[in-house]
mmCIF file of C-alpha atoms in Angstrom:
data_model
loop_
_atom_site.group_PDB
_atom_site.id
_atom_site.type_symbol
_atom_site.label_atom_id
_atom_site.label_comp_id
_atom_site.label_asym_id
_atom_site.label_seq_id
_atom_site.Cartn_x
_atom_site.Cartn_y
_atom_site.Cartn_z
ATOM 1 C CA UNK A 1 70.404 -58.290 -14.247
ATOM 2 C CA UNK A 2 73.138 -56.279 -15.942
ATOM 3 C CA UNK A 3 72.287 -52.960 -17.547
ATOM 4 C CA UNK A 4 73.703 -51.297 -20.619
ATOM 5 C CA UNK A 5 74.044 -47.552 -21.025
ATOM 6 C CA UNK A 6 71.537 -46.851 -23.785
ATOM 7 C CA UNK A 7 72.496 -43.191 -24.108
ATOM 8 C CA UNK A 8 76.204 -43.851 -24.650
ATOM 9 C CA UNK A 9 76.063 -47.307 -26.225
ATOM 10 C CA UNK A 10 75.339 -48.271 -29.783
ATOM 11 C CA UNK A 11 71.577 -47.946 -29.407
ATOM 12 C CA UNK A 12 69.060 -50.584 -30.427
ATOM 13 C CA UNK A 13 68.779 -53.241 -33.108
ATOM 14 C CA UNK A 14 65.517 -53.217 -35.083
ATOM 15 C CA UNK A 15 64.579 -56.784 -35.946
ATOM 16 C CA UNK A 16 61.616 -56.053 -38.218
ATOM 17 C CA UNK A 17 59.571 -58.203 -40.542
ATOM 18 C CA UNK A 18 62.315 -58.209 -43.188
ATOM 19 C CA UNK A 19 64.603 -60.109 -40.809
ATOM 20 C CA UNK A 20 61.974 -62.699 -39.844
ATOM 21 C CA UNK A 21 60.505 -63.294 -43.291
ATOM 22 C CA UNK A 22 61.018 -66.521 -45.205
ATOM 23 C CA UNK A 23 61.450 -64.531 -48.439
ATOM 24 C CA UNK A 24 63.053 -61.249 -47.336
ATOM 25 C CA UNK A 25 64.116 -60.184 -50.863
ATOM 26 C CA UNK A 26 60.578 -60.511 -52.231
ATOM 27 C CA UNK A 27 59.131 -58.702 -49.224
ATOM 28 C CA UNK A 28 61.728 -55.945 -49.558
ATOM 29 C CA UNK A 29 60.802 -55.471 -53.229
ATOM 30 C CA UNK A 30 57.079 -55.384 -52.343
ATOM 31 C CA UNK A 31 57.598 -52.803 -49.598
ATOM 32 C CA UNK A 32 59.745 -50.710 -51.960
ATOM 33 C CA UNK A 33 56.996 -50.713 -54.615
ATOM 34 C CA UNK A 34 54.361 -49.786 -52.020
ATOM 35 C CA UNK A 35 56.556 -46.996 -50.662
ATOM 36 C CA UNK A 36 57.104 -45.556 -54.139
ATOM 37 C CA UNK A 37 53.353 -45.796 -54.737
ATOM 38 C CA UNK A 38 52.709 -43.955 -51.463
ATOM 39 C CA UNK A 39 55.162 -41.193 -52.410
ATOM 40 C CA UNK A 40 53.760 -40.823 -55.925
ATOM 41 C CA UNK A 41 50.051 -40.989 -55.108
ATOM 42 C CA UNK A 42 50.180 -38.741 -52.038
ATOM 43 C CA UNK A 43 52.530 -36.321 -53.786
ATOM 44 C CA UNK A 44 50.226 -36.096 -56.809
ATOM 45 C CA UNK A 45 47.173 -35.602 -54.626
ATOM 46 C CA UNK A 46 48.888 -32.796 -52.731
ATOM 47 C CA UNK A 47 49.978 -31.195 -56.012
ATOM 48 C CA UNK A 48 46.487 -31.377 -57.499
ATOM 49 C CA UNK A 49 44.797 -29.965 -54.379
ATOM 50 C CA UNK A 50 47.330 -27.129 -54.234
ATOM 51 C CA UNK A 51 47.318 -26.237 -57.938
ATOM 52 C CA UNK A 52 43.625 -26.597 -58.869
ATOM 53 C CA UNK A 53 41.518 -23.736 -57.517
ATOM 54 C CA UNK A 54 38.327 -25.818 -57.833
ATOM 55 C CA UNK A 55 39.610 -28.014 -55.019
ATOM 56 C CA UNK A 56 40.270 -25.103 -52.659
ATOM 57 C CA UNK A 57 37.390 -26.115 -50.397
ATOM 58 C CA UNK A 58 37.438 -27.508 -46.817
ATOM 59 C CA UNK A 59 36.947 -31.148 -47.830
ATOM 60 C CA UNK A 60 40.035 -31.190 -50.047
ATOM 61 C CA UNK A 61 42.031 -29.003 -47.675
ATOM 62 C CA UNK A 62 41.578 -31.679 -44.999
ATOM 63 C CA UNK A 63 42.271 -34.429 -47.537
ATOM 64 C CA UNK A 64 45.528 -32.666 -48.425
ATOM 65 C CA UNK A 65 46.513 -32.709 -44.756
ATOM 66 C CA UNK A 66 45.784 -36.447 -44.640
ATOM 67 C CA UNK A 67 48.044 -37.008 -47.658
ATOM 68 C CA UNK A 68 50.780 -34.939 -46.033
ATOM 69 C CA UNK A 69 50.544 -36.987 -42.817
ATOM 70 C CA UNK A 70 50.624 -40.278 -44.737
ATOM 71 C CA UNK A 71 53.591 -39.102 -46.797
ATOM 72 C CA UNK A 72 55.555 -38.130 -43.704
ATOM 73 C CA UNK A 73 54.501 -41.184 -41.685
ATOM 74 C CA UNK A 74 55.665 -43.747 -44.229
ATOM 75 C CA UNK A 75 58.886 -41.771 -44.806
ATOM 76 C CA UNK A 76 59.703 -41.847 -41.083
ATOM 77 C CA UNK A 77 59.793 -45.661 -41.104
ATOM 78 C CA UNK A 78 60.150 -47.222 -44.561
ATOM 79 C CA UNK A 79 63.460 -45.790 -45.898
ATOM 80 C CA UNK A 80 65.239 -46.679 -42.642
ATOM 81 C CA UNK A 81 63.873 -50.243 -42.721
ATOM 82 C CA UNK A 82 64.820 -50.762 -46.375
ATOM 83 C CA UNK A 83 68.314 -49.289 -46.058
ATOM 84 C CA UNK A 84 68.993 -51.289 -42.895
ATOM 85 C CA UNK A 85 68.051 -54.500 -44.689
ATOM 86 C CA UNK A 86 70.055 -53.732 -47.843
ATOM 87 C CA UNK A 87 73.152 -52.720 -45.861
ATOM 88 C CA UNK A 88 72.718 -55.560 -43.317
ATOM 89 C CA UNK A 89 72.976 -52.900 -40.598
ATOM 90 C CA UNK A 90 69.914 -52.842 -38.348
ATOM 91 C CA UNK A 91 71.136 -50.582 -35.568
ATOM 92 C CA UNK A 92 69.443 -47.342 -34.595
ATOM 93 C CA UNK A 93 70.862 -44.889 -32.074
ATOM 94 C CA UNK A 94 69.100 -44.063 -28.828
ATOM 95 C CA UNK A 95 68.340 -40.552 -30.098
ATOM 96 C CA UNK A 96 67.248 -41.877 -33.498
ATOM 97 C CA UNK A 97 64.894 -44.330 -31.831
ATOM 98 C CA UNK A 98 63.392 -41.572 -29.672
ATOM 99 C CA UNK A 99 62.960 -39.299 -32.703
ATOM 100 C CA UNK A 100 61.338 -42.037 -34.774
ATOM 101 C CA UNK A 101 58.951 -42.859 -31.921
ATOM 102 C CA UNK A 102 58.012 -39.195 -31.463
ATOM 103 C CA UNK A 103 57.363 -38.617 -35.166
ATOM 104 C CA UNK A 104 55.357 -41.839 -35.570
ATOM 105 C CA UNK A 105 53.212 -41.084 -32.506
ATOM 106 C CA UNK A 106 52.716 -37.470 -33.556
ATOM 107 C CA UNK A 107 51.666 -38.301 -37.112
ATOM 108 C CA UNK A 108 49.452 -41.191 -35.997
ATOM 109 C CA UNK A 109 47.754 -39.049 -33.349
ATOM 110 C CA UNK A 110 47.253 -36.167 -35.765
ATOM 111 C CA UNK A 111 45.662 -38.505 -38.316
ATOM 112 C CA UNK A 112 43.374 -39.899 -35.626
ATOM 113 C CA UNK A 113 41.981 -36.428 -34.913
ATOM 114 C CA UNK A 114 41.972 -35.386 -38.569
ATOM 115 C CA UNK A 115 39.741 -38.315 -39.563
ATOM 116 C CA UNK A 116 37.195 -37.137 -36.973
ATOM 117 C CA UNK A 117 37.351 -33.577 -38.355
ATOM 118 C CA UNK A 118 36.864 -34.941 -41.879
ATOM 119 C CA UNK A 119 33.749 -36.791 -40.716
ATOM 120 C CA UNK A 120 32.451 -33.568 -39.153
ATOM 121 C CA UNK A 121 33.106 -31.753 -42.428
ATOM 122 C CA UNK A 122 31.007 -34.305 -44.355
ATOM 123 C CA UNK A 123 28.263 -34.112 -41.707
ATOM 124 C CA UNK A 124 28.009 -30.332 -42.057
ATOM 125 C CA UNK A 125 28.193 -30.477 -45.875
ATOM 126 C CA UNK A 126 25.394 -33.052 -46.196
ATOM 127 C CA UNK A 127 23.180 -32.372 -43.182
ATOM 128 C CA UNK A 128 23.557 -28.555 -42.993
ATOM 129 C CA UNK A 129 24.532 -27.434 -46.515
ATOM 130 C CA UNK A 130 23.178 -23.901 -46.105
ATOM 131 C CA UNK A 131 25.431 -23.267 -43.100
ATOM 132 C CA UNK A 132 28.475 -25.030 -44.541
ATOM 133 C CA UNK A 133 30.374 -21.879 -45.521
ATOM 134 C CA UNK A 134 29.906 -20.558 -41.979
ATOM 135 C CA UNK A 135 30.722 -23.709 -39.999
ATOM 136 C CA UNK A 136 33.672 -24.652 -42.231
ATOM 137 C CA UNK A 137 35.084 -21.230 -43.077
ATOM 138 C CA UNK A 138 38.884 -21.044 -43.629
ATOM 139 C CA UNK A 139 39.662 -19.915 -40.077
ATOM 140 C CA UNK A 140 37.785 -22.907 -38.641
ATOM 141 C CA UNK A 141 39.598 -25.302 -41.000
ATOM 142 C CA UNK A 142 42.998 -23.976 -39.983
ATOM 143 C CA UNK A 143 41.991 -24.156 -36.310
ATOM 144 C CA UNK A 144 40.962 -27.812 -36.676
ATOM 145 C CA UNK A 145 44.207 -28.739 -38.420
ATOM 146 C CA UNK A 146 46.332 -26.808 -35.915
ATOM 147 C CA UNK A 147 44.506 -28.530 -33.052
ATOM 148 C CA UNK A 148 45.238 -31.963 -34.533
ATOM 149 C CA UNK A 149 48.956 -31.215 -34.970
ATOM 150 C CA UNK A 150 49.348 -29.516 -31.566
ATOM 151 C CA UNK A 151 47.542 -32.111 -29.436
ATOM 152 C CA UNK A 152 49.282 -34.963 -31.240
ATOM 153 C CA UNK A 153 52.704 -33.316 -30.772
ATOM 154 C CA UNK A 154 52.163 -32.771 -27.049
ATOM 155 C CA UNK A 155 50.915 -36.329 -26.557
ATOM 156 C CA UNK A 156 53.814 -37.811 -28.562
ATOM 157 C CA UNK A 157 56.356 -35.751 -26.610
ATOM 158 C CA UNK A 158 55.074 -36.985 -23.242
ATOM 159 C CA UNK A 159 54.915 -40.620 -24.396
ATOM 160 C CA UNK A 160 58.409 -40.513 -25.895
ATOM 161 C CA UNK A 161 60.000 -38.774 -22.927
ATOM 162 C CA UNK A 162 58.530 -41.203 -20.409
ATOM 163 C CA UNK A 163 59.164 -44.343 -22.457
ATOM 164 C CA UNK A 164 62.811 -43.503 -23.094
ATOM 165 C CA UNK A 165 63.544 -42.693 -19.442
ATOM 166 C CA UNK A 166 63.481 -46.399 -18.512
ATOM 167 C CA UNK A 167 66.761 -48.315 -18.128
ATOM 168 C CA UNK A 168 67.079 -51.031 -20.758
ATOM 169 C CA UNK A 169 68.573 -54.504 -20.403
ATOM 170 C CA UNK A 170 71.449 -56.221 -22.185
ATOM 171 C CA UNK A 171 69.185 -57.331 -25.021
ATOM 172 C CA UNK A 172 69.031 -54.444 -27.474
ATOM 173 C CA UNK A 173 66.906 -56.209 -30.068
ATOM 174 C CA UNK A 174 63.535 -54.602 -30.766
ATOM 175 C CA UNK A 175 61.478 -57.235 -32.573
ATOM 176 C CA UNK A 176 59.555 -54.648 -34.540
ATOM 177 C CA UNK A 177 59.728 -52.598 -37.738
ATOM 178 C CA UNK A 178 60.111 -49.308 -35.861
ATOM 179 C CA UNK A 179 60.634 -47.897 -32.387
ATOM 180 C CA UNK A 180 57.215 -48.065 -30.750
ATOM 181 C CA UNK A 181 56.058 -48.192 -27.151
ATOM 182 C CA UNK A 182 54.842 -51.832 -26.779
ATOM 183 C CA UNK A 183 57.955 -53.620 -28.144
ATOM 184 C CA UNK A 184 60.342 -51.165 -26.484
ATOM 185 C CA UNK A 185 58.817 -51.657 -23.026
ATOM 186 C CA UNK A 186 59.638 -55.366 -23.279
ATOM 187 C CA UNK A 187 63.327 -54.397 -23.029
ATOM 188 C CA UNK A 188 62.916 -52.267 -19.915
ATOM 189 C CA UNK A 189 64.679 -53.412 -16.719
ATOM 190 C CA UNK A 190 61.959 -51.958 -14.516
ATOM 191 C CA UNK A 191 58.331 -52.528 -13.646
ATOM 192 C CA UNK A 192 56.347 -51.005 -16.506
ATOM 193 C CA UNK A 193 52.916 -52.365 -15.537
ATOM 194 C CA UNK A 194 51.556 -48.999 -14.366
ATOM 195 C CA UNK A 195 52.864 -47.242 -17.454
ATOM 196 C CA UNK A 196 51.406 -49.948 -19.710
ATOM 197 C CA UNK A 197 48.052 -49.394 -18.004
ATOM 198 C CA UNK A 198 48.450 -45.648 -18.569
ATOM 199 C CA UNK A 199 49.249 -46.233 -22.259
ATOM 200 C CA UNK A 200 46.175 -48.448 -22.550
ATOM 201 C CA UNK A 201 43.863 -45.923 -20.842
ATOM 202 C CA UNK A 202 45.240 -43.004 -22.852
ATOM 203 C CA UNK A 203 45.077 -45.043 -26.050
ATOM 204 C CA UNK A 204 41.395 -45.718 -25.447
ATOM 205 C CA UNK A 205 40.844 -42.078 -24.475
ATOM 206 C CA UNK A 206 42.604 -40.807 -27.601
ATOM 207 C CA UNK A 207 40.902 -43.239 -29.979
ATOM 208 C CA UNK A 208 37.337 -43.544 -28.685
ATOM 209 C CA UNK A 209 36.118 -39.876 -28.813
ATOM 210 C CA UNK A 210 37.174 -39.387 -32.471
ATOM 211 C CA UNK A 211 35.709 -42.792 -33.353
ATOM 212 C CA UNK A 212 32.403 -41.904 -31.638
ATOM 213 C CA UNK A 213 32.412 -38.597 -33.542
ATOM 214 C CA UNK A 214 32.929 -40.448 -36.825
ATOM 215 C CA UNK A 215 30.226 -43.047 -36.153
ATOM 216 C CA UNK A 216 27.737 -40.390 -35.000
ATOM 217 C CA UNK A 217 28.471 -38.164 -37.988
ATOM 218 C CA UNK A 218 27.937 -40.966 -40.487
ATOM 219 C CA UNK A 219 24.810 -42.229 -38.745
ATOM 220 C CA UNK A 220 23.296 -38.745 -39.136
ATOM 221 C CA UNK A 221 24.604 -38.531 -42.708
ATOM 222 C CA UNK A 222 22.974 -41.860 -43.578
ATOM 223 C CA UNK A 223 19.626 -40.671 -42.213
ATOM 224 C CA UNK A 224 19.885 -37.497 -44.301
ATOM 225 C CA UNK A 225 20.986 -39.322 -47.468
ATOM 226 C CA UNK A 226 18.092 -41.781 -47.283
ATOM 227 C CA UNK A 227 15.670 -38.836 -47.317
ATOM 228 C CA UNK A 228 17.267 -37.217 -50.389
ATOM 229 C CA UNK A 229 14.912 -37.081 -53.411
ATOM 230 C CA UNK A 230 17.771 -37.054 -55.948
ATOM 231 C CA UNK A 231 19.371 -40.411 -56.715
ATOM 232 C CA UNK A 232 22.448 -38.613 -58.089
ATOM 233 C CA UNK A 233 22.853 -36.715 -54.812
ATOM 234 C CA UNK A 234 22.518 -39.951 -52.866
ATOM 235 C CA UNK A 235 25.151 -41.676 -54.979
ATOM 236 C CA UNK A 236 27.652 -38.800 -54.692
ATOM 237 C CA UNK A 237 27.216 -38.611 -50.921
ATOM 238 C CA UNK A 238 27.544 -42.366 -50.473
ATOM 239 C CA UNK A 239 30.676 -42.593 -52.656
ATOM 240 C CA UNK A 240 32.402 -39.827 -50.689
ATOM 241 C CA UNK A 241 31.413 -41.281 -47.324
ATOM 242 C CA UNK A 242 32.250 -44.882 -48.212
ATOM 243 C CA UNK A 243 35.780 -43.815 -49.198
ATOM 244 C CA UNK A 244 36.263 -42.084 -45.859
ATOM 245 C CA UNK A 245 34.838 -45.020 -43.906
ATOM 246 C CA UNK A 246 37.223 -47.424 -45.661
ATOM 247 C CA UNK A 247 40.195 -45.299 -44.581
ATOM 248 C CA UNK A 248 38.761 -45.009 -41.052
ATOM 249 C CA UNK A 249 38.374 -48.786 -40.816
ATOM 250 C CA UNK A 250 41.977 -49.438 -41.845
ATOM 251 C CA UNK A 251 43.399 -46.815 -39.487
ATOM 252 C CA UNK A 252 41.391 -47.654 -36.383
ATOM 253 C CA UNK A 253 41.736 -51.394 -36.906
ATOM 254 C CA UNK A 254 45.539 -51.158 -36.793
ATOM 255 C CA UNK A 255 45.590 -48.574 -33.979
ATOM 256 C CA UNK A 256 43.234 -50.663 -31.830
ATOM 257 C CA UNK A 257 45.379 -53.757 -32.283
ATOM 258 C CA UNK A 258 48.589 -51.975 -31.256
ATOM 259 C CA UNK A 259 47.412 -49.715 -28.419
ATOM 260 C CA UNK A 260 44.093 -51.033 -27.085
ATOM 261 C CA UNK A 261 44.442 -54.830 -27.088
ATOM 262 C CA UNK A 262 46.251 -56.170 -23.974
ATOM 263 C CA UNK A 263 49.947 -56.980 -24.424
ATOM 264 C CA UNK A 264 49.215 -60.644 -23.667
ATOM 265 C CA UNK A 265 47.416 -60.867 -27.023
ATOM 266 C CA UNK A 266 50.396 -59.522 -28.950
ATOM 267 C CA UNK A 267 53.133 -61.500 -30.645
ATOM 268 C CA UNK A 268 56.200 -60.075 -32.469
ATOM 269 C CA UNK A 269 55.086 -61.608 -35.780
ATOM 270 C CA UNK A 270 51.561 -60.162 -35.566
ATOM 271 C CA UNK A 271 52.889 -56.761 -34.495
ATOM 272 C CA UNK A 272 55.300 -56.715 -37.431
ATOM 273 C CA UNK A 273 52.543 -57.530 -39.921
ATOM 274 C CA UNK A 274 50.286 -54.814 -38.485
ATOM 275 C CA UNK A 275 53.156 -52.301 -38.488
ATOM 276 C CA UNK A 276 53.774 -52.896 -42.208
ATOM 277 C CA UNK A 277 50.051 -52.426 -42.809
ATOM 278 C CA UNK A 278 49.782 -48.993 -41.171
ATOM 279 C CA UNK A 279 53.213 -47.655 -42.131
ATOM 280 C CA UNK A 280 53.368 -48.790 -45.771
ATOM 281 C CA UNK A 281 50.111 -50.287 -47.076
ATOM 282 C CA UNK A 282 47.635 -47.742 -45.690
ATOM 283 C CA UNK A 283 49.581 -44.624 -46.866
ATOM 284 C CA UNK A 284 49.788 -46.183 -50.341
ATOM 285 C CA UNK A 285 46.070 -47.042 -50.505
ATOM 286 C CA UNK A 286 44.534 -43.924 -48.925
ATOM 287 C CA UNK A 287 45.012 -41.548 -51.899
ATOM 288 C CA UNK A 288 43.841 -44.244 -54.323
ATOM 289 C CA UNK A 289 40.685 -44.864 -52.274
ATOM 290 C CA UNK A 290 39.888 -41.152 -52.216
ATOM 291 C CA UNK A 291 40.789 -40.306 -55.812
ATOM 292 C CA UNK A 292 39.856 -43.244 -58.062
ATOM 293 C CA UNK A 293 36.126 -42.945 -57.270
ATOM 294 C CA UNK A 294 36.142 -39.146 -57.052
ATOM 295 C CA UNK A 295 35.329 -37.428 -60.348
ATOM 296 C CA UNK A 296 36.413 -34.000 -59.066
ATOM 297 C CA UNK A 297 39.885 -35.232 -58.102
ATOM 298 C CA UNK A 298 40.347 -37.196 -61.331
ATOM 299 C CA UNK A 299 39.198 -34.204 -63.374
ATOM 300 C CA UNK A 300 41.597 -31.900 -61.517
ATOM 301 C CA UNK A 301 44.422 -34.394 -62.013
ATOM 302 C CA UNK A 302 43.840 -34.414 -65.770
ATOM 303 C CA UNK A 303 43.776 -30.601 -65.876
ATOM 304 C CA UNK A 304 46.974 -30.224 -63.840
ATOM 305 C CA UNK A 305 48.882 -32.914 -65.756
ATOM 306 C CA UNK A 306 47.590 -31.567 -69.051
ATOM 307 C CA UNK A 307 48.752 -28.079 -68.140
ATOM 308 C CA UNK A 308 52.307 -29.223 -67.340
ATOM 309 C CA UNK A 309 52.581 -31.626 -70.266
ATOM 310 C CA UNK A 310 51.591 -29.057 -72.871
#
């Protein structure tokens, strides 16, 4: 089989969902609206958490980090996909593909760990309220966030470096919305079976411990909530936890499909649909899920907007 020089050639061609859709213009408009919603909602949430001193607590500090990750994640993928479709130019350079893969893996990995830390925060707040200021003091919060960013960056760097070292065949078409490991390995002109097994094992390793932490935390939280004498306290705890669990379900559902399910169960169409879900839909919905049912966030939003509008 003939090879092409991916480092000196014109790079890859991203054949995402916009190219395979029966109504690409309608889908493009929908993705644009969702992207603008993601920018607006996450930007507002970050502004409110930063400006309102009442939200300067660990729970909202971690929520602000989640909004930042969602904002960056969708911006790594969506503008490129939309501009490529509108300009009818779907190419991406070798270096651009590597950078996009690194950023997507880093932000996804960081969010994976952050969701576990957020579950731990809720566990301490509800199950050990008297020790909350000790267990979740500012230094601990910064350490948790730094750990998420650092481990995710190291993992993404190794994955990207190893994936991009393969020689690629004449076909430069990546049938996916973005440069990701599974669709890119299909273009490799080498045996990738061992690496695919490594990706699978590491995917399980990276996803399962945080997921176990989340499930354990909420199981203990549920036991504590059921013993609460105050119905108002129960309702507040359940609203907060249900919002987090909804976000967890969306994130881990998509991540499991892409990196845990065997490649034989994947199809380009399914992968494209899932990629739109976790790169566009989830970042747009996350801030709405957390804020619409949260009286503290809505109250802070009114105060901040009222302050700037007066």
